[in-house]
Structure formats: C-alpha cells, structure tokens
Short mmCIF file of C-alpha atoms and ligand atoms in Angstrom, two decimals:
data_model
loop_
_atom_site.label_atom_id
_atom_site.label_comp_id
_atom_site.label_asym_id
_atom_site.label_seq_id
_atom_site.Cartn_x
_atom_site.Cartn_y
_atom_site.Cartn_z
CA UNK N 217 86.56 42.08 9.30
CA UNK N 218 85.83 39.89 6.30
CA UNK N 219 82.45 39.04 4.91
CA UNK N 220 81.43 36.20 2.61
CA UNK N 221 79.41 36.41 -0.57
CA UNK N 222 78.20 34.01 -3.22
CA UNK N 223 80.34 34.29 -6.35
CA UNK N 224 79.04 31.28 -8.29
CA UNK N 225 75.98 29.04 -8.31
CA UNK N 226 74.97 25.89 -10.11
CA UNK N 227 72.64 22.93 -9.93
CA UNK N 228 72.21 19.56 -11.51
CA UNK N 229 69.20 17.25 -11.62
CA UNK N 230 69.04 13.83 -13.29
CA UNK N 231 67.36 13.78 -16.72
CA UNK N 232 64.87 11.10 -15.71
CA UNK N 233 61.50 12.78 -15.00
CA UNK N 234 59.07 10.78 -12.84
CA UNK N 235 55.53 12.17 -12.91
CA UNK N 236 52.84 11.52 -10.31
CA UNK N 237 51.12 9.38 -12.91
CA UNK N 238 54.30 7.28 -13.26
CA UNK N 239 54.23 6.64 -9.49
CA UNK N 240 50.63 5.47 -9.65
CA UNK N 241 51.80 2.58 -11.83
CA UNK N 242 53.63 0.95 -8.94
CA UNK N 243 51.90 2.25 -5.80
CA UNK N 244 48.36 3.20 -4.84
CA UNK N 245 48.56 6.95 -5.32
CA UNK N 246 47.31 9.53 -7.77
CA UNK N 247 48.20 12.89 -9.25
CA UNK N 248 45.31 14.65 -7.54
CA UNK N 249 46.32 13.54 -4.01
CA UNK N 250 49.97 14.42 -4.50
CA UNK N 251 49.32 17.83 -6.07
CA UNK N 252 46.64 18.79 -3.58
CA UNK N 253 48.67 17.84 -0.49
CA UNK N 254 52.18 18.77 -1.62
CA UNK N 255 52.09 20.80 -4.85
CA UNK N 256 54.44 18.29 -6.50
CA UNK N 257 53.83 17.44 -10.18
CA UNK N 258 57.02 15.58 -10.96
CA UNK N 259 60.47 14.85 -9.60
CA UNK N 260 63.78 13.60 -10.98
CA UNK N 261 64.98 10.15 -10.01
CA UNK N 262 68.37 8.80 -10.99
CA UNK N 263 68.08 6.23 -13.75
CA UNK N 264 69.95 3.00 -13.13
CA UNK N 265 73.15 2.89 -15.13
CA UNK N 266 73.30 6.68 -15.58
CA UNK N 267 76.36 6.90 -13.35
CA UNK N 268 74.78 9.58 -11.18
CA UNK N 269 75.10 9.35 -7.41
CA UNK N 270 75.02 11.82 -4.55
CA UNK N 271 78.71 12.67 -4.98
CA UNK N 272 78.65 12.64 -8.78
CA UNK N 273 75.66 15.02 -8.87
CA UNK N 274 77.32 17.19 -6.22
CA UNK N 275 80.46 17.38 -8.34
CA UNK N 276 78.44 18.30 -11.44
CA UNK N 277 76.69 21.15 -9.63
CA UNK N 278 80.01 22.24 -8.13
CA UNK N 279 81.67 22.40 -11.55
CA UNK N 280 78.99 24.81 -12.77
CA UNK N 281 79.25 26.96 -9.65
CA UNK N 282 83.03 27.04 -9.96
CA UNK N 283 82.90 27.99 -13.63
CA UNK N 284 80.47 30.81 -12.92
CA UNK N 285 82.62 32.11 -10.06
CA UNK N 286 85.48 32.57 -12.52
CA UNK N 287 87.80 30.85 -10.04
CA UNK N 288 90.14 27.97 -10.76
CA UNK N 289 89.72 24.82 -8.72
CA UNK N 290 93.15 25.51 -7.20
CA UNK N 291 91.69 28.64 -5.61
CA UNK N 292 89.12 26.68 -3.57
CA UNK N 293 90.30 26.26 0.02
CA UNK N 294 87.65 23.99 1.49
CA UNK N 295 84.54 21.92 0.73
CA UNK N 296 81.38 21.70 2.83
CA UNK N 297 79.07 18.94 1.64
CA UNK N 298 75.53 18.52 2.96
CA UNK N 299 73.58 15.31 2.46
CA UNK N 300 71.51 12.66 4.24
CA UNK N 301 72.13 10.17 1.45
CA UNK N 302 75.89 9.76 1.01
CA UNK N 303 77.11 7.18 -1.50
CA UNK N 304 78.76 5.29 1.35
CA UNK N 305 78.07 4.97 5.06
CA UNK N 306 81.57 6.41 5.41
CA UNK N 307 83.49 8.35 4.22
CA UNK N 308 81.19 11.22 3.34
CA UNK N 309 80.55 12.91 0.02
CA UNK N 310 82.92 15.86 0.49
CA UNK N 311 86.05 13.79 -0.07
CA UNK N 312 84.50 12.17 -3.12
CA UNK N 313 83.84 15.58 -4.65
CA UNK N 314 87.42 16.60 -3.88
CA UNK N 315 88.59 13.57 -5.85
CA UNK N 316 86.03 13.89 -8.68
CA UNK N 317 87.00 17.51 -9.27
CA UNK N 318 90.70 16.66 -9.07
CA UNK N 319 91.28 19.20 -6.34
CA UNK N 320 94.32 19.56 -4.18
CA UNK N 321 94.31 17.99 -0.68
CA UNK N 322 92.04 20.67 0.75
CA UNK N 323 89.77 19.88 3.70
CA UNK N 324 86.31 18.44 3.10
CA UNK N 325 83.58 18.43 5.71
CA UNK N 326 80.22 16.66 5.60
CA UNK N 327 77.14 18.20 7.21
CA UNK N 328 74.40 15.82 8.41
CA UNK N 329 71.41 18.06 8.88
CA UNK N 330 68.88 16.70 6.43
CA UNK N 331 66.57 19.39 5.00
CA UNK N 332 68.42 22.09 6.92
CA UNK N 333 71.74 20.76 5.60
CA UNK N 334 72.43 23.53 3.12
CA UNK N 335 71.52 26.28 5.58
CA UNK N 336 73.85 24.73 8.17
CA UNK N 337 76.57 24.24 5.54
CA UNK N 338 76.36 27.91 4.51
CA UNK N 339 76.67 28.97 8.12
CA UNK N 340 79.75 26.78 8.63
CA UNK N 341 81.41 28.13 5.47
CA UNK N 342 80.50 31.71 6.42
CA UNK N 343 82.30 31.36 9.76
CA UNK N 344 85.47 30.01 8.11
CA UNK N 345 85.51 33.01 5.77
CA UNK N 346 84.62 35.63 8.38
CA UNK N 347 87.46 34.47 10.65
CA UNK N 348 89.88 34.82 7.73
CA UNK N 349 90.80 31.12 7.69
CA UNK N 350 89.62 30.50 4.11
CA UNK N 351 88.99 32.68 1.05
CA UNK N 352 86.87 30.48 -1.21
CA UNK N 353 84.68 27.57 -0.17
CA UNK N 354 82.56 25.20 -2.22
CA UNK N 355 79.26 24.61 -0.45
CA UNK N 356 77.27 21.70 -1.87
CA UNK N 357 73.92 20.07 -1.14
CA UNK N 358 73.15 16.78 -2.87
CA UNK N 359 70.70 13.92 -2.44
CA UNK N 360 69.96 10.57 -3.97
CA UNK N 361 66.60 9.77 -2.40
CA UNK N 362 65.32 7.42 -5.05
CA UNK N 363 67.94 4.82 -4.13
CA UNK N 364 66.47 4.38 -0.64
CA UNK N 365 62.71 4.84 -0.79
CA UNK N 366 59.98 2.30 -0.19
CA UNK N 367 58.34 2.49 -3.62
CA UNK N 368 55.37 0.34 -2.66
CA UNK N 369 52.01 1.57 -1.34
CA UNK N 370 53.36 1.02 2.18
CA UNK N 371 55.84 3.88 1.70
CA UNK N 372 53.66 6.22 -0.35
CA UNK N 373 53.29 8.98 2.26
CA UNK N 374 57.06 9.49 2.09
CA UNK N 375 58.16 8.26 -1.33
CA UNK N 376 56.00 10.56 -3.46
CA UNK N 377 57.59 13.61 -1.85
CA UNK N 378 61.28 13.08 -2.46
CA UNK N 379 63.44 13.77 -5.50
CA UNK N 380 67.11 13.60 -6.47
CA UNK N 381 69.43 16.46 -7.35
CA UNK N 382 72.28 18.71 -6.30
CA UNK N 383 73.18 22.35 -6.03
CA UNK N 384 76.34 24.23 -5.16
CA UNK N 385 77.67 27.69 -4.49
CA UNK N 386 81.13 29.18 -4.22
CA UNK N 387 81.29 31.36 -1.13
CA UNK N 388 84.11 33.89 -1.33
CA UNK N 389 85.74 36.47 0.90
CA UNK N 390 84.72 40.09 0.39
CA UNK N 391 85.79 43.20 2.23
CA UNK N 392 82.50 44.93 1.42
CA UNK N 393 80.56 44.69 4.68
CA UNK N 394 77.33 45.76 2.96
CA UNK N 395 77.29 42.73 0.68
CA UNK N 396 77.08 39.02 1.33
CA UNK N 397 75.89 36.96 4.27
CA UNK N 398 74.42 39.26 6.91
CA UNK N 399 73.65 36.56 9.46
CA UNK N 400 72.83 32.88 9.90
CA UNK N 401 70.57 31.32 12.52
CA UNK N 402 70.66 27.64 13.46
CA UNK N 403 68.45 25.58 15.76
CA UNK N 404 67.65 22.00 16.69
CA UNK N 405 65.28 20.01 18.91
CA UNK N 406 66.49 16.43 19.22
CA UNK N 407 63.52 15.24 21.24
CA UNK N 408 61.67 14.92 17.93
CA UNK N 409 64.44 12.95 16.20
CA UNK N 410 62.23 9.91 15.66
CA UNK N 411 59.35 11.80 14.03
CA UNK N 412 61.31 11.95 10.78
CA UNK N 413 63.96 9.28 10.74
CA UNK N 414 65.74 6.48 8.97
CA UNK N 415 66.80 4.20 11.81
CA UNK N 416 68.72 1.44 10.16
CA UNK N 417 71.12 0.32 9.02
CA UNK N 418 73.02 2.11 11.73
CA UNK N 419 75.15 1.18 14.69
CA UNK N 420 71.96 1.06 16.76
CA UNK N 421 70.22 -1.10 14.21
CA UNK N 422 72.76 -3.01 12.22
CA UNK N 423 72.11 -5.02 9.03
CA UNK N 424 72.57 -8.50 10.56
CA UNK N 425 69.99 -7.66 13.20
CA UNK N 426 67.47 -6.49 10.61
CA UNK N 427 68.07 -9.59 8.48
CA UNK N 428 68.00 -11.96 11.47
CA UNK N 429 64.57 -10.64 12.45
CA UNK N 430 63.28 -11.65 9.02
CA UNK N 431 60.26 -9.49 9.76
CA UNK N 432 58.47 -8.30 6.62
CA UNK N 433 57.02 -5.40 8.63
CA UNK N 434 60.46 -4.19 9.68
CA UNK N 435 60.91 -1.19 7.44
CA UNK N 436 63.40 0.65 9.64
CA UNK N 437 65.76 0.88 6.68
CA UNK N 438 63.25 3.17 4.92
CA UNK N 439 62.54 6.73 5.98
CA UNK N 440 59.67 7.19 8.43
CA UNK N 441 57.81 10.50 8.72
CA UNK N 442 55.03 11.56 11.04
CA UNK N 443 53.76 13.90 8.34
CA UNK N 444 51.24 16.05 10.19
CA UNK N 445 53.45 16.41 13.26
CA UNK N 446 56.34 17.51 11.04
CA UNK N 447 54.07 19.88 9.11
CA UNK N 448 52.90 21.66 12.28
CA UNK N 449 56.42 22.13 13.57
CA UNK N 450 57.70 23.20 10.15
CA UNK N 451 55.36 26.18 9.80
CA UNK N 452 56.21 27.43 13.31
CA UNK N 453 59.96 26.97 13.05
CA UNK N 454 60.20 28.42 9.53
CA UNK N 455 58.53 31.56 10.81
CA UNK N 456 60.76 31.79 13.87
CA UNK N 457 63.93 31.46 11.81
CA UNK N 458 62.80 34.26 9.50
CA UNK N 459 61.70 36.55 12.32
CA UNK N 460 65.01 35.98 14.13
CA UNK N 461 66.99 37.10 11.07
CA UNK N 462 64.74 40.10 10.43
CA UNK N 463 65.15 41.28 14.03
CA UNK N 464 68.91 40.71 14.04
CA UNK N 465 69.29 42.86 10.92
CA UNK N 466 66.65 45.49 11.80
CA UNK N 467 64.58 44.56 8.77
CA UNK N 468 60.88 44.13 8.05
CA UNK N 469 59.31 41.23 6.15
CA UNK N 470 58.45 43.73 3.38
CA UNK N 471 62.21 44.26 2.88
CA UNK N 472 62.60 40.67 1.66
CA UNK N 473 63.19 40.65 -2.09
CA UNK N 474 63.31 36.89 -2.37
CA UNK N 475 62.54 34.19 0.17
CA UNK N 476 63.88 30.79 -0.87
CA UNK N 477 62.25 28.31 1.50
CA UNK N 478 63.23 24.67 1.72
CA UNK N 479 60.97 22.87 -0.75
CA UNK N 480 59.27 20.44 1.66
CA UNK N 481 55.68 21.07 0.72
CA UNK N 482 54.12 23.88 -1.33
CA UNK N 483 51.47 24.27 1.38
CA UNK N 484 54.16 25.09 3.96
CA UNK N 485 55.72 27.69 1.65
CA UNK N 486 52.30 29.22 0.93
CA UNK N 487 51.52 29.40 4.64
CA UNK N 488 54.79 31.26 5.25
CA UNK N 489 54.12 33.56 2.29
CA UNK N 490 50.72 34.51 3.71
CA UNK N 491 52.03 34.92 7.23
CA UNK N 492 54.70 37.40 6.15
CA UNK N 493 52.37 39.06 3.59
CA UNK N 494 54.78 38.40 0.73
CA UNK N 495 53.65 38.54 -2.87
CA UNK N 496 54.40 35.85 -5.45
CA UNK N 497 57.50 37.70 -6.69
CA UNK N 498 58.98 37.56 -3.19
CA UNK N 499 58.97 33.78 -2.83
CA UNK N 500 60.63 31.18 -5.04
CA UNK N 501 59.16 27.69 -5.27
CA UNK N 502 60.11 24.85 -7.59
CA UNK N 503 58.85 21.83 -5.62
CA UNK N 504 56.35 21.30 -8.46
CA UNK N 505 59.19 20.14 -10.71
CA UNK N 506 61.71 18.54 -8.36
CA UNK N 507 59.89 17.40 -5.21
CA UNK N 508 61.75 17.64 -1.92
CA UNK N 509 65.47 17.24 -2.54
CA UNK N 510 66.33 17.78 1.14
CA UNK N 511 69.84 19.27 1.52
CA UNK N 512 69.84 20.20 -2.17
CA UNK N 513 66.45 21.90 -2.27
CA UNK N 514 67.35 25.41 -1.09
CA UNK N 515 70.46 25.61 -3.24
CA UNK N 516 68.75 24.21 -6.35
CA UNK N 517 65.97 26.79 -5.88
CA UNK N 518 68.45 29.60 -5.22
CA UNK N 519 70.49 28.70 -8.27
CA UNK N 520 67.43 28.36 -10.49
CA UNK N 521 66.00 31.67 -9.25
CA UNK N 522 69.30 33.40 -9.97
CA UNK N 523 69.37 31.82 -13.45
CA UNK N 524 65.90 33.26 -14.12
CA UNK N 525 67.03 36.77 -13.12
CA UNK N 526 64.88 36.70 -10.01
CA UNK N 527 67.79 38.08 -7.95
CA UNK N 528 69.30 41.53 -8.51
CA UNK N 529 72.30 43.27 -7.09
CA UNK N 530 71.49 44.62 -3.62
CA UNK N 531 68.48 42.33 -3.07
CA UNK N 532 67.72 40.91 0.35
CA UNK N 533 67.62 37.14 -0.14
CA UNK N 534 66.47 34.90 2.72
CA UNK N 535 67.06 31.15 2.83
CA UNK N 536 65.07 29.18 5.39
CA UNK N 537 64.79 25.47 6.11
CA UNK N 538 63.27 22.96 8.49
CA UNK N 539 63.66 19.22 8.64
CA UNK N 540 64.59 16.03 10.38
CA UNK N 541 66.35 16.36 13.71
CA UNK N 542 64.37 18.51 14.11
CA UNK N 543 66.73 21.11 12.74
CA UNK N 544 65.94 24.49 11.25
CA UNK N 545 67.56 27.78 10.39
CA UNK N 546 67.92 30.73 8.07
CA UNK N 547 70.54 32.64 6.11
CA UNK N 548 70.15 36.36 5.40
CA UNK N 549 72.04 37.59 2.33
CA UNK N 550 72.48 41.05 0.83
CA UNK N 551 73.15 40.14 -2.82
N1 ACO W 7 48.71 8.88 -2.22
C1 ACO W 7 47.43 8.70 -1.85
N2 ACO W 7 47.03 8.67 -0.57
C2 ACO W 7 47.98 8.81 0.39
C3 ACO W 7 49.33 8.99 0.05
C4 ACO W 7 49.69 9.01 -1.31
N3 ACO W 7 50.97 9.19 -1.72
N4 ACO W 7 50.04 9.11 1.20
C5 ACO W 7 49.18 9.00 2.21
N5 ACO W 7 47.93 8.83 1.72
C6 ACO W 7 46.67 8.68 2.48
C7 ACO W 7 46.91 8.16 3.86
O1 ACO W 7 46.95 6.76 3.88
C8 ACO W 7 45.72 8.71 4.60
O2 ACO W 7 44.61 7.92 4.32
P1 ACO W 7 43.49 7.61 5.46
O3 ACO W 7 42.92 8.95 5.80
O4 ACO W 7 42.55 6.70 4.77
O5 ACO W 7 44.25 6.99 6.59
C9 ACO W 7 45.49 10.08 3.94
O6 ACO W 7 46.12 10.00 2.66
C10 ACO W 7 46.05 11.23 4.73
O7 ACO W 7 47.41 10.95 5.08
P2 ACO W 7 48.27 11.95 5.90
O8 ACO W 7 49.63 11.35 6.09
O9 ACO W 7 47.52 12.37 7.12
O10 ACO W 7 48.37 13.17 4.87
P3 ACO W 7 48.81 14.66 5.12
O11 ACO W 7 47.71 15.56 4.77
O12 ACO W 7 49.47 14.85 6.45
O13 ACO W 7 49.93 14.86 4.01
C11 ACO W 7 52.34 15.03 3.87
C12 ACO W 7 51.13 14.12 4.09
C13 ACO W 7 52.24 15.59 2.48
C14 ACO W 7 53.58 14.20 4.02
C15 ACO W 7 52.33 16.19 4.89
O14 ACO W 7 52.07 15.70 6.18
C16 ACO W 7 53.64 16.98 4.93
O15 ACO W 7 54.01 17.62 3.97
N6 ACO W 7 54.35 16.98 6.07
C17 ACO W 7 55.57 17.78 6.24
C18 ACO W 7 56.73 17.30 5.44
C19 ACO W 7 57.98 18.08 5.81
O16 ACO W 7 57.95 19.26 6.06
N7 ACO W 7 59.11 17.41 5.91
C20 ACO W 7 60.30 18.09 6.39
C21 ACO W 7 61.41 17.97 5.53
S1 ACO W 7 61.83 16.32 5.10
C22 ACO W 7 63.36 15.98 5.80
O17 ACO W 7 63.92 16.68 6.63
C23 ACO W 7 64.01 14.70 5.38
#
C-alpha cells in the first residue's frame, strides 16, 4: 500500500500591498472595523499590467514547490488545480499551468470548492497516489479575487476580506506508512449554496440577461455573503472536521503540532484554537498579511509556516477549511 507525502512547497503573492487604510480611500470602511472583525491588516491585490493572473500565480508557486521537491517537471504525473477565480470561464487553470510550466501532456484537473478547494484537491491527489496510479502530483490553490470584487461601499462586507495569491505542493508516493497523509475528510451541504455565492455570469444568469435588465442594483456578478450565517456554520464545521480526523487516527487535540486553518477570519481561527485548547505555537495564522485567499489560503499558510521552521519531521499537521457550498474538510498529515 502506498502513501503520499509532501515533498515540496511554495507560494507566491503579488507585490502590491493594499492596506486597510488604502481601502478607506475608495469605500466607507476603516482599519479599526476590519481589524476588529477579521484580524486583517493588509492583503495583496494584483496590480494592473503586472501580468499576474490566477494561472500565472499558480505556476509561480508550482515552480517553487517543484524546485524544492528536487523533482524535474517531467517527473510530475498529474496536476490538481483549485480555484474559484479561473482566468477563463473555461477551460480551467490546471491546463494553463501545464502549458506555462512546459509540461508534457499530463492530466490536469480543476477543483471547484472555494475555500475548501485546497483540502479537496489534496484529498483527490492523495487517492491517486494511494491507488498507485500516479507517483508525483502538483497540487495548486490560486485566486485572483481583486479582479472581481465590488470595490465600492456597497461591497465592503465582502471586498475587504479577500486577497490574491497562490500556493502549491508536490505530493509524492512514499512506502513509509508512518509518514504522509494519514486521512482526509470531506463534506458539503448544498442547501446553503446561496449564502455565499457569485450567481452570474453563469448559465443560470447569463451576461445578456444581466445587461438587458440594466438594473443598477443587480450585483449578481459580485460575490454575496451572508456573513454571520457563514460565520456560525464555519465554527461548527471546522470543529467537526478536526474531531473526525482525530477520532479516525486515534489522536487527541493535544497531539496536534500545527493546525493550519483556512484563513477566513482570525476570529474563527481563535475560536477553534480555544475550543481545542491549543496554544499559539500550535496554530498558524497569516490572514493579517494576506486576507482570505480562498483556495490558496491553506497552502500559502502551510508553505509559509514550513519556511519559518514551524514544522518538524514527525509533526502532526492538520489542515482544515470551510467555505462556500457549503463545503468543508480536513487533512491529517504526519510530516
Ligand atoms: N467597514 C465598515 N463597516 C462595515 C464593513 C466594512 N468593511 N462591512 C460591513 N460593515 C458594517 C455593516 O454595514 C453593518 O452595519 P450596521 O450594523 O449599521 O448595519 C455592521 O458593519 C455589521 O456588519 P456585519 O456584516 O453584521 O458584520 P459581521 O460582524 O458579521 O462581520 C464578516 C462580517 C467579517 C464578513 C463576518 O461575518 C465573517 O467573517 N463571516 C464569515 C466569513 C467566512 O468564513 N467565509 C467563508 C470562507 S469565504 C469562501 O468560501 C469564498
């Protein structure tokens, strides 16, 4: 039986720093509100003309991960790409990364699970490796939020939260059953799909229809979020996904060396930290600097934590996410 372990990590964020104060120049918001409610101090937004896009950032992060894995691009068998903000409606970002990295005609799969995207993508890649089908898989999470936010006061409850960026790992086959991904746990509850949604343009709400309406209040092409409803569900589902993994692996919360929660809101992460009685060294947060980068957030945080020597050989690392769908899940890793 094969197992899969992370052999390389990397992340990329655009250079352009946008502080809370910067936002207050074009919408009615302020640093105090944003920090108090979300913990966010600044985020990165792609600068026009920089050439960055969801796929380009994904490819940049992937290059770093690949380099650190010590593998050649020819040794990668498959790409799993998670995003809610692909460069094009179709095709997805995975094929663009395949082309940008000049890879052979390997398969490329896009995962559409919003903030849980990277957790889902890791689970998919893990199954391909455990069955023996593939040896090395690039797993990428990337988002360009700034290109599609309502940056007026009307959209402030959503726009101040999101940032751009990408992260990637190389997941590789190992025969050491004590190391690597121990288990993954995935869930969804589609009845809440419209509580956190971007409805159009889509086949249900196509561009000509939106334009024909000529309704200035029609903002269905911007993300909508029922913030407090999402918040309440997030804290419950985060906890469930962690408990499920602990039980499956006969572990206690105190065994967790590093929890890397999806960076949706610092208050959610702090709630989870308190609930599981984890100390500050056991949880990694970087929402202060990058905002919520959705499918990229867990992998950016994981990669940054690893880069800061927060992860040691043999550590129990837990990834957990919750987001639009609703979807949620966790990944338990013995490093
Ligand atoms: N600046 C200043 N004031 C604001 C802002 C802003 N940016 N945004 C909203 N407000 C105002 C509102 O208008 C409201 O004013 P009122 O009381 O006069 O009506 C007040 O602040 C409170 O607004 P709420 O929306 O109730 O604020 P809340 O405390 O719920 O915080 C937040 C909002 C931060 C979005 C929070 O609900 C949250 O974090 N929710 C969960 C997010 C999450 O987990 N998302 C999942 C992942 S995302 C994904 O999957 C794509």
